[in-house]
Coordinates of C-alpha atoms in Angstrom, one line a residue:
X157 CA 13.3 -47.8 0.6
X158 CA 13.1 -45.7 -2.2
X159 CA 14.7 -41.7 -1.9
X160 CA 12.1 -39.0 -3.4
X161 CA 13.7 -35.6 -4.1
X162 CA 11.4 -32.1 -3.4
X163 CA 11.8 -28.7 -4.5
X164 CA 11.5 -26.2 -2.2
X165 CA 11.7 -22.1 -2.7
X166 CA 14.3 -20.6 -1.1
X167 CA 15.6 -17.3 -0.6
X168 CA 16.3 -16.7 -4.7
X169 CA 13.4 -17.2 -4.6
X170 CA 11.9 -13.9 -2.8
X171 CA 11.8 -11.8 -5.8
X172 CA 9.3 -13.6 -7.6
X173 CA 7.4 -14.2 -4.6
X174 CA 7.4 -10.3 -2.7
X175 CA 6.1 -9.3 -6.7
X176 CA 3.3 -11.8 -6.7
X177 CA 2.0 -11.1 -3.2
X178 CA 1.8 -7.3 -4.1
X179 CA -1.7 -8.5 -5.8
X180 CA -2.4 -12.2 -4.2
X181 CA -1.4 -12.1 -0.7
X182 CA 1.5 -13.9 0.8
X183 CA 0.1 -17.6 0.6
X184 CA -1.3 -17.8 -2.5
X185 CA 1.7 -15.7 -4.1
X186 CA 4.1 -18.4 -2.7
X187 CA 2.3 -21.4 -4.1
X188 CA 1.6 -20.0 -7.4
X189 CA 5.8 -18.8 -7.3
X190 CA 6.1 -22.8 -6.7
X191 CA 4.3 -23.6 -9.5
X192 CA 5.5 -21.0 -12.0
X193 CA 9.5 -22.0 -10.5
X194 CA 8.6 -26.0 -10.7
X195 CA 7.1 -25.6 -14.1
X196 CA 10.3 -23.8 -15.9
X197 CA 12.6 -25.7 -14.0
X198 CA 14.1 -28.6 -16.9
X199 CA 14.8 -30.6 -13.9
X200 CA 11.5 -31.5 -13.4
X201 CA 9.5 -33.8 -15.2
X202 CA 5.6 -33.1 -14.2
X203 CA 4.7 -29.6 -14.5
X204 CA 1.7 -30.1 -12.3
X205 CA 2.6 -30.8 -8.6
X206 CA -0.2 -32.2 -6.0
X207 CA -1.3 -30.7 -2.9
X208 CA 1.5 -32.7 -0.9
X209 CA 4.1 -31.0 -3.0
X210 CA 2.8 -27.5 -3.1
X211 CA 2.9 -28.0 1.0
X212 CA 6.6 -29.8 0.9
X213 CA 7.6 -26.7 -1.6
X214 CA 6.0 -23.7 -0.1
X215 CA 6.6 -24.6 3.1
X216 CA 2.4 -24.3 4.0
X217 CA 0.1 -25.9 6.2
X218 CA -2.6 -28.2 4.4
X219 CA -5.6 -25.5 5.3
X220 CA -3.6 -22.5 4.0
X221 CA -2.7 -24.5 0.3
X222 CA -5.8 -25.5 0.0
X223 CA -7.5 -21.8 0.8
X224 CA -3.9 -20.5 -1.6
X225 CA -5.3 -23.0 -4.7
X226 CA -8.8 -21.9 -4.4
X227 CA -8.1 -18.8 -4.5
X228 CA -5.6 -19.1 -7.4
X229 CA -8.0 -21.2 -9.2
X230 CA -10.7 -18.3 -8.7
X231 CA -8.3 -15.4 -10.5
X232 CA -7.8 -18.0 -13.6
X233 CA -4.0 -17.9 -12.9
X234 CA -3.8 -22.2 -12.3
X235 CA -5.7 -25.0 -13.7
X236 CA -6.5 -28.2 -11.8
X237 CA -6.2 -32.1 -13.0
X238 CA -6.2 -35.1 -11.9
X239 CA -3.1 -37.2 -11.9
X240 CA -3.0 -40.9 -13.0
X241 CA -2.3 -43.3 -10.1
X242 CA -0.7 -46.6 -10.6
X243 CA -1.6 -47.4 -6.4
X244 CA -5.2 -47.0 -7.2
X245 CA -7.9 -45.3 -5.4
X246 CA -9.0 -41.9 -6.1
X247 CA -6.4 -40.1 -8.2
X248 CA -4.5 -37.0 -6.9
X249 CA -5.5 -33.4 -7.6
X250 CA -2.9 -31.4 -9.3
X251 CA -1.9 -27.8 -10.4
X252 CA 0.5 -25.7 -12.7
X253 CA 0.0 -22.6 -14.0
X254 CA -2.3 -21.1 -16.8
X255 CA 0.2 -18.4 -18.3
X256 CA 3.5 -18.1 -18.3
X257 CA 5.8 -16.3 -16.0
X258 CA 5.2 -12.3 -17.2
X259 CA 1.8 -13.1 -18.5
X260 CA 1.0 -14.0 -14.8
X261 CA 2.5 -11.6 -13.1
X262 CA 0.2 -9.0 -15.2
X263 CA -3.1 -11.1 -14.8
X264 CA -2.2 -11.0 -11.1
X265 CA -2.3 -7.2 -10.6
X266 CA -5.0 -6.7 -13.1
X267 CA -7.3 -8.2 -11.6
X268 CA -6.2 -7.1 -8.0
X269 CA -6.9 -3.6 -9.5
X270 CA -10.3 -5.0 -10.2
X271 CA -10.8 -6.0 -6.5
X272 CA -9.1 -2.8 -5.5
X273 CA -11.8 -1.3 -7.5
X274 CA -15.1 -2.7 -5.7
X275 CA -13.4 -1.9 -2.7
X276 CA -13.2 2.2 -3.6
X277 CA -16.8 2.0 -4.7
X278 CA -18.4 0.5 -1.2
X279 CA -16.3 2.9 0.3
X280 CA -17.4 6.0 -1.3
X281 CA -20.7 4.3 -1.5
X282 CA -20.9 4.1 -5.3
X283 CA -23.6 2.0 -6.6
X284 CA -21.4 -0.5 -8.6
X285 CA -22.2 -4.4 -9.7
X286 CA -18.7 -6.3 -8.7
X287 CA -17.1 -6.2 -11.6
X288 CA -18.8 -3.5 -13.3
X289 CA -17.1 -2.1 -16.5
X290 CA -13.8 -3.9 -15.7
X291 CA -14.8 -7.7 -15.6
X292 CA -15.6 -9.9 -12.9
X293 CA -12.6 -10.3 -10.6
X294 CA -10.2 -13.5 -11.9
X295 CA -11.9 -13.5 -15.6
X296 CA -11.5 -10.1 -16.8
X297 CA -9.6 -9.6 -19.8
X298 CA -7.3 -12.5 -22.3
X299 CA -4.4 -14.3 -21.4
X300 CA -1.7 -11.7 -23.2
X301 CA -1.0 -9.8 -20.7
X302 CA -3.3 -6.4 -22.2
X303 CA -5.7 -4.4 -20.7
X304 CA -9.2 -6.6 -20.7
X305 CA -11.1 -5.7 -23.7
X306 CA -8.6 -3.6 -25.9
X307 CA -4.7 -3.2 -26.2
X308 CA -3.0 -0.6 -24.3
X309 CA -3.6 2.8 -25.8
X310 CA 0.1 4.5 -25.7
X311 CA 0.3 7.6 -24.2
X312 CA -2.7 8.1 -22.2
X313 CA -2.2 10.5 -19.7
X314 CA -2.8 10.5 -15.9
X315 CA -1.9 13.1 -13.4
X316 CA -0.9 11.9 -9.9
X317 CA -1.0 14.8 -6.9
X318 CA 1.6 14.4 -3.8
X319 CA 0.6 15.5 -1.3
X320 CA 4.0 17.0 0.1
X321 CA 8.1 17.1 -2.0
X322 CA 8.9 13.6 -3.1
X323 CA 10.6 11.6 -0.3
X324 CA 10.8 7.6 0.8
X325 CA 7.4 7.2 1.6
X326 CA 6.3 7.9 -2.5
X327 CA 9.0 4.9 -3.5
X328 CA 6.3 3.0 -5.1
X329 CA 5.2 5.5 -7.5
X330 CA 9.1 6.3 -8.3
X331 CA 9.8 2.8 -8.7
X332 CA 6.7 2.4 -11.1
X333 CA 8.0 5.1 -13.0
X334 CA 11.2 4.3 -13.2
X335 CA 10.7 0.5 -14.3
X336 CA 7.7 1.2 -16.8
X337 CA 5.3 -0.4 -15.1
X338 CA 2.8 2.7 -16.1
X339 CA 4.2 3.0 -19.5
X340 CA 3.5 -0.7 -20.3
X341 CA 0.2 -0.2 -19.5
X342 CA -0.6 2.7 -21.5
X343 CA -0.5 5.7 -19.2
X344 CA 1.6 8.5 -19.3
X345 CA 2.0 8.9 -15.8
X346 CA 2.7 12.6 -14.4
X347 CA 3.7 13.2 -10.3
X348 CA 3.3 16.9 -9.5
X349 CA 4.1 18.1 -5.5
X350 CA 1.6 19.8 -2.9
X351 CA 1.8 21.3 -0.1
X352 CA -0.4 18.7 2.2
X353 CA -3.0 16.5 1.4
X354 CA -5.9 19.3 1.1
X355 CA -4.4 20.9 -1.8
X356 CA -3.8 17.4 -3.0
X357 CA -7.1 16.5 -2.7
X358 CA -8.7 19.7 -4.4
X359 CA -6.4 18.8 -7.7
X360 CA -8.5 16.0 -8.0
X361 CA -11.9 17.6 -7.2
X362 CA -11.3 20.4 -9.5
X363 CA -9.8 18.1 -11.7
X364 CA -6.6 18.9 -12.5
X365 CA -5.3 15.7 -11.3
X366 CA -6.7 12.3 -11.8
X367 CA -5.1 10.8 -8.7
X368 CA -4.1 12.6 -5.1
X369 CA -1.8 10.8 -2.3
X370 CA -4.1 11.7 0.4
X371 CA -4.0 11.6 4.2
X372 CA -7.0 9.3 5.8
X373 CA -8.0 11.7 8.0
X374 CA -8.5 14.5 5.0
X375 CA -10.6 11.6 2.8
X376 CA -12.8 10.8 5.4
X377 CA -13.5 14.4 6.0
X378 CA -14.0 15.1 2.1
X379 CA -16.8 11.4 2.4
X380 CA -18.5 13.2 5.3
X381 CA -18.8 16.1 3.6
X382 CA -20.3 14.0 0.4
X383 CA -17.3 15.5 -1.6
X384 CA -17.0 13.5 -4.9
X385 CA -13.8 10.9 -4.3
X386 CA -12.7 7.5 -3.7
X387 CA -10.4 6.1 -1.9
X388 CA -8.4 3.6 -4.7
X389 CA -5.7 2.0 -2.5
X390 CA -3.8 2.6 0.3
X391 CA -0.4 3.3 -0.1
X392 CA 0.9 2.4 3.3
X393 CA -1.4 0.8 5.7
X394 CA -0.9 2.7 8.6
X395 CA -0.1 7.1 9.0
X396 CA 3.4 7.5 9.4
X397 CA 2.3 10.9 11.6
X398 CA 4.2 10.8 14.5
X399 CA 4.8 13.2 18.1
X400 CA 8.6 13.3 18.6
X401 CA 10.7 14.4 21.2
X402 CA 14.4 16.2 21.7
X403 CA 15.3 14.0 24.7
X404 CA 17.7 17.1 26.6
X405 CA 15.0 19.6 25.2
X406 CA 12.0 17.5 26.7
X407 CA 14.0 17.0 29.9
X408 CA 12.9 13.3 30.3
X409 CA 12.5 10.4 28.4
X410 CA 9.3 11.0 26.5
X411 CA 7.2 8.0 26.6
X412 CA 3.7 7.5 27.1
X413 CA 0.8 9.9 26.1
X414 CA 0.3 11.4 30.0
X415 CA 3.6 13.1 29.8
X416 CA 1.7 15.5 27.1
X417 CA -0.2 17.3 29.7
X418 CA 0.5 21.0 30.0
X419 CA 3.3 20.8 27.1
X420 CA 3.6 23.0 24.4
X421 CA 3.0 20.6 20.7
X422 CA 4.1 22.7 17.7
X423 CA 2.0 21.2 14.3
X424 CA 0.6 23.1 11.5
X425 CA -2.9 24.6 11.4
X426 CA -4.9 22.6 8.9
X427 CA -2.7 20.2 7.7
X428 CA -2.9 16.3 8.3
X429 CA -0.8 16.0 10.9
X430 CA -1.9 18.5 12.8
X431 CA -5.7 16.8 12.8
X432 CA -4.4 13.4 13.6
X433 CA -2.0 14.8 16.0
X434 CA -5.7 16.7 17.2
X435 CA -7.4 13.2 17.2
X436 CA -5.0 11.6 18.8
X437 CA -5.0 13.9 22.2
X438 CA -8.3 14.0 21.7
X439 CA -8.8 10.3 22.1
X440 CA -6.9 10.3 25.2
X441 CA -8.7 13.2 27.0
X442 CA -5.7 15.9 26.8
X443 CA -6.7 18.4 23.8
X444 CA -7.4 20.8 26.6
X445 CA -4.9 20.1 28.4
X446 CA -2.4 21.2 25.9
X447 CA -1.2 24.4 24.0
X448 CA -1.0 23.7 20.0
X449 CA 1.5 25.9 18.5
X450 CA 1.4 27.0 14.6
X451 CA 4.7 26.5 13.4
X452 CA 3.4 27.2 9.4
X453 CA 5.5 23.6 8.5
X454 CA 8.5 24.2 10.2
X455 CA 7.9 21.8 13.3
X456 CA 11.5 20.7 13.3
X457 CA 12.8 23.5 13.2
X458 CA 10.8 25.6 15.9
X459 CA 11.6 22.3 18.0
X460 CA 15.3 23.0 17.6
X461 CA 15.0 26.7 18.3
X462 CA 13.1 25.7 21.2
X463 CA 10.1 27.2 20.7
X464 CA 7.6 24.2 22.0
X465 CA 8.5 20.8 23.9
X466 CA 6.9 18.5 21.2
X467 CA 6.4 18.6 17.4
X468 CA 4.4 16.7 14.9
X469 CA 5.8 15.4 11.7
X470 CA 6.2 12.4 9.5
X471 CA 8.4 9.3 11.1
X472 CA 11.4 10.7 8.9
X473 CA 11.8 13.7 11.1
X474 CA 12.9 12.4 13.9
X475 CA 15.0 10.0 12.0
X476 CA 16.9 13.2 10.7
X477 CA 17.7 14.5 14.2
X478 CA 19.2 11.3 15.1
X479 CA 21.3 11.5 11.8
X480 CA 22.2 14.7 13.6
X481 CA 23.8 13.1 16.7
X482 CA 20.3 14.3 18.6
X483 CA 18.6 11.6 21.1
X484 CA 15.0 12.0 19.9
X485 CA 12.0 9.9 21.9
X486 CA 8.6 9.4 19.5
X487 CA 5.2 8.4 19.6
X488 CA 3.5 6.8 16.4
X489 CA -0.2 7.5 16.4
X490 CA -1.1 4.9 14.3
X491 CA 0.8 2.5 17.1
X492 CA -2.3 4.1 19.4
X493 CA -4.6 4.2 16.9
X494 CA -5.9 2.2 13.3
X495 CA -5.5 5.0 11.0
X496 CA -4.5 4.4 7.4
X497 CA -2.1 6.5 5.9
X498 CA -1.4 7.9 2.9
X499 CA -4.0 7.2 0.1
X500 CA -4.3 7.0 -3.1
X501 CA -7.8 9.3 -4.0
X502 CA -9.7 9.5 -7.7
X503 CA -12.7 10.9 -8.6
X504 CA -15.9 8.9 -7.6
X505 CA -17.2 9.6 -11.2
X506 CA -14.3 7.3 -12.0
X507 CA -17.0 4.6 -12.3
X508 CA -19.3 5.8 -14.6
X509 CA -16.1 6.6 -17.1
X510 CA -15.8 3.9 -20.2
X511 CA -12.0 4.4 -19.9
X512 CA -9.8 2.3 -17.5
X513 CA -6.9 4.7 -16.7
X514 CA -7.5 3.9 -12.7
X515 CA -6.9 0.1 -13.2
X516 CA -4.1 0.6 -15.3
X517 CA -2.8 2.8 -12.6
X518 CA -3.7 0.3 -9.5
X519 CA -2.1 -2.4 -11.8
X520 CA 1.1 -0.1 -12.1
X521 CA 1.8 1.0 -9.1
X522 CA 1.2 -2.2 -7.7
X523 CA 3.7 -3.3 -9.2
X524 CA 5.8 -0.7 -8.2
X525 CA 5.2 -1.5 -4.7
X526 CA 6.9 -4.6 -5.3
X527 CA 10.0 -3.3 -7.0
X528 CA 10.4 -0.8 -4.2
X529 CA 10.3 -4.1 -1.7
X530 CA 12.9 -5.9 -3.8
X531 CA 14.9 -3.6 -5.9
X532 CA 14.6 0.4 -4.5
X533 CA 17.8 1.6 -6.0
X534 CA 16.9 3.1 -9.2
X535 CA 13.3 4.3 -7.7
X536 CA 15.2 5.9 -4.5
X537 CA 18.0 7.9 -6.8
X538 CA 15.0 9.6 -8.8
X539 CA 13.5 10.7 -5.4
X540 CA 17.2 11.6 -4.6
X541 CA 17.4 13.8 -7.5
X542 CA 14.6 16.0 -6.2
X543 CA 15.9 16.3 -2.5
X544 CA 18.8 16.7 -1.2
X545 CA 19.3 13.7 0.9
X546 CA 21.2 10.5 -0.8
X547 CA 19.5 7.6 -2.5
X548 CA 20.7 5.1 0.3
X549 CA 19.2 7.3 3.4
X550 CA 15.6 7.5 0.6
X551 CA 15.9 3.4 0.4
X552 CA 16.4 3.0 4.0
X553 CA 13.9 4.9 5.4
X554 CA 11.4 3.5 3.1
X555 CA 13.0 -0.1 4.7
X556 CA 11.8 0.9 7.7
X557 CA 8.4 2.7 6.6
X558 CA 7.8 -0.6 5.4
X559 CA 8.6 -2.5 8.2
X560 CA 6.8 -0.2 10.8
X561 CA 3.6 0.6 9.1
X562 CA 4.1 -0.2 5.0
X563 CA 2.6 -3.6 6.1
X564 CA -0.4 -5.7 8.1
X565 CA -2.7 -8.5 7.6
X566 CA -4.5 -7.3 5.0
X567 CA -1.5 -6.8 2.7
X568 CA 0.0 -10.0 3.9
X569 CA -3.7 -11.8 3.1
X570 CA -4.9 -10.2 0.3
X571 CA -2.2 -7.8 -1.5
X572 CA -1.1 -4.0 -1.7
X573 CA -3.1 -1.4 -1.2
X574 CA -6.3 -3.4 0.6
X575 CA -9.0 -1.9 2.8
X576 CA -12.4 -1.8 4.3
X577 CA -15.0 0.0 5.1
X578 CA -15.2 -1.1 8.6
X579 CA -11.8 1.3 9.2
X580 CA -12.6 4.3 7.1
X581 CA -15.9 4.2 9.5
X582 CA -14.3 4.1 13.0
X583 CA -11.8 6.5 11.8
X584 CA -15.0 8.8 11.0
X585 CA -16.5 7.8 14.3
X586 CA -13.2 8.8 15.7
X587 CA -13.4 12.4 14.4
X588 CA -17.0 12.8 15.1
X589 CA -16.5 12.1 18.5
X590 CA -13.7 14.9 18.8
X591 CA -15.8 17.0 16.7
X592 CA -13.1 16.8 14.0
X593 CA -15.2 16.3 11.1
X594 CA -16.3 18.8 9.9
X595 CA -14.1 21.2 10.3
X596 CA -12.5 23.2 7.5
X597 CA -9.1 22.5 6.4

């Protein structure tokens, strides 16, 4: 019996794979790692590797290579042949990569920002030809890793609006920054700070900013109120808004949404949390039942000083009063709830424009996401520098952003940033219903 020897990706492996499946999806972004690793290796002889292979490899069922290939073959990032066969019958299908390993990596998140693209305009409604202005999706643009149609102008400015100080949860746009991923692509990327996501948003309706970091709640209001945007990509695919406890404050273990009833819930008057905190009680019958308490953005603190039983906030709060020795019980809405949270906004004229600055920006950032997965040092001491919390507490609460609503199964199928209008529209229902919608800000 003869021995046959298999490569297989292993955990060196991760980097290569976390930074394709920012723009492919988990599957496809582990066989076309396998291919790209299998084709450099000297070890091997065959660049090209059959369908048995990529499943031995990637560690795959039959179904999900086959879906991975298609896919792969569909964005013009592997070509297929067939191998000769000494047994004979029909002669193996087999694959290796079109580009090499940076050249990929580019293709891969241009024309994800393509897709990311399409997506914006049948959210916002925007009549738009898939494809339109930026190539169809998998054959836009030349194998040199450029821009399609033109080099990289140098320089060219876009303006990005936070929507609060920069903290763990903007660690993808740091970590562009910081590794050039804008910068290689032309733009001349710019992060001011906001104080919430309406005055984020108005930076890019009165356009000072080309891009705003947006809650979901305030873009659906701006669609409903036929406000000219578009939702680009979201950031993290869940809101990180949460309702959090001091255990010896609260007087019991706070738990479930019941124990809310007759409590005093300290938010701030027309800010994103408060509307989803809003939402959320008013999903579960209790908005009457309740006494909202301004606290002008100092939740935390009034819920030190004792001024309510309950505050709203972002997940980091409560992580900060545990720092600080307290015992903190939270609810996450988006645990109750599918809300999206924080997203990136442009203007919906975006796609009548003959420039390309929000694909370059999708592309970037994109890629930034992935740095930030594998490599958030550098990224988290910038956001460090700007706070006055240390790099390591920035990476590890974006660790655990990640882990607890960064992610889902459209990132893990189809790549950063994904969405649909199916969850834009029941989050609209949603307000509607609580006659959220159209209120003012």
């Amino acid at each position: 019996m003869d021995t046959v020897e298999h490569w297989v990706l292993d955990d060196d492996d991760r980097a290569l794979v976390e930074r394709l499946a920012a723009g492919l999806g988990r599957d496809a972004a582990r066989v076309l790692a396998y291919l790209l690793l299998r084709r450099d290796n000297d070890r091997i002889e065959r660049s090209r590797a059959t369908s048995i292979e990529i499943r031995i490899g990637t560690g795959l069922s039959g179904k999900a290579v086959d879906d991975a290939v298609s896919r792969l073959e569909t964005r013009d990032l592997v070509e297929r042949a067939t191998l000769e066969s000494s047994g004979g019958g029909r002669p193996p299908n087999a694959w290796r990569p079109v580009r090499d390993r940076r050249e990929t990596v580019d293709h891969v998140y241009r024309t994800h920002s393509d897709a990311l693209l399409e997506r914006a305009a049948a959210v916002a409604d925007v009549d738009r030809e898939p494809g339109e202005r930026s190539g169809p999706r998998g054959r836009s643009g030349p194998r040199d890793g450029t821009v399609a149609g033109s080099a990289p102008e140098p320089d060219r400015e876009i303006a990005v609006a936070l929507n609060w100080r920069p903290n763990a949860l903007h660690l993808p746009l740091y970590a562009a920054l910081d590794e050039g991923a804008y910068e290689r692509r032309g733009l001349d990327a710019r992060l001011t700070t906001h104080r919430g996501s309406h005055r984020a948003l108005e930076t890019v309706l009165d356009g000072e900013a080309d891009v705003a970091l947006v809650g979901a709640g305030s873009v659906v209001r701006a669609l409903a109120a036929d406000r000219p945007v578009a939702p680009l990509a979201v950031l993290h695919q869940r809101t990180a808004t949460v309702l959090y406890a001091i255990r010896d404050r609260f007087g019991e273990p706070f738990e479930s949404v019941d124990q809310l009833r007759g409590r005093r819930i300290l938010t701030t008057t027309g800010s994103e949390t408060c509307l989803l905190a809003r939402l959320f009680l008013s999903q579960a019958d209790l908005l009457r039942d309740v006494d909202l308490v301004d606290a002008d953005g100092e939740e935390r603190d009034a819920l030190l000083a004792g001024d309510a039983d309950v505050a709203t906030g972002s997940f980091a709060d409560p992580l900060e009063l545990e720092a600080a020795d307290r015992t903190v019980d939270v609810l996450s809405i988006g645990d109750h709830f599918p809300i999206y949270g924080l997203t990136l906004v442009g203007p919906a004229d975006l796609f009548d424009r003959t420039d390309d600055r929000w694909r370059r920006f999708l592309a970037g950032t994109a890629a930034g996401w992935a740095t930030a997965r594998t490599g958030p040092d550098p990224a988290a001491a910038a956001v460090a520098a700007e706070t006055d919390e240390p790099a390591s507490a920035v990476s590890d609460r974006f660790a655990r952003a990640v882990e607890s609503f960064g992610t889902g199964d459209a990132v893990r199928d189809e790549g950063w940033g994904w969405h649909g209008p199916a969850t834009w529209n029941r989050l609209e229902a949603a307000l509607e219903q609580g006659d959220l919608l159209g209120e003012t800000p």
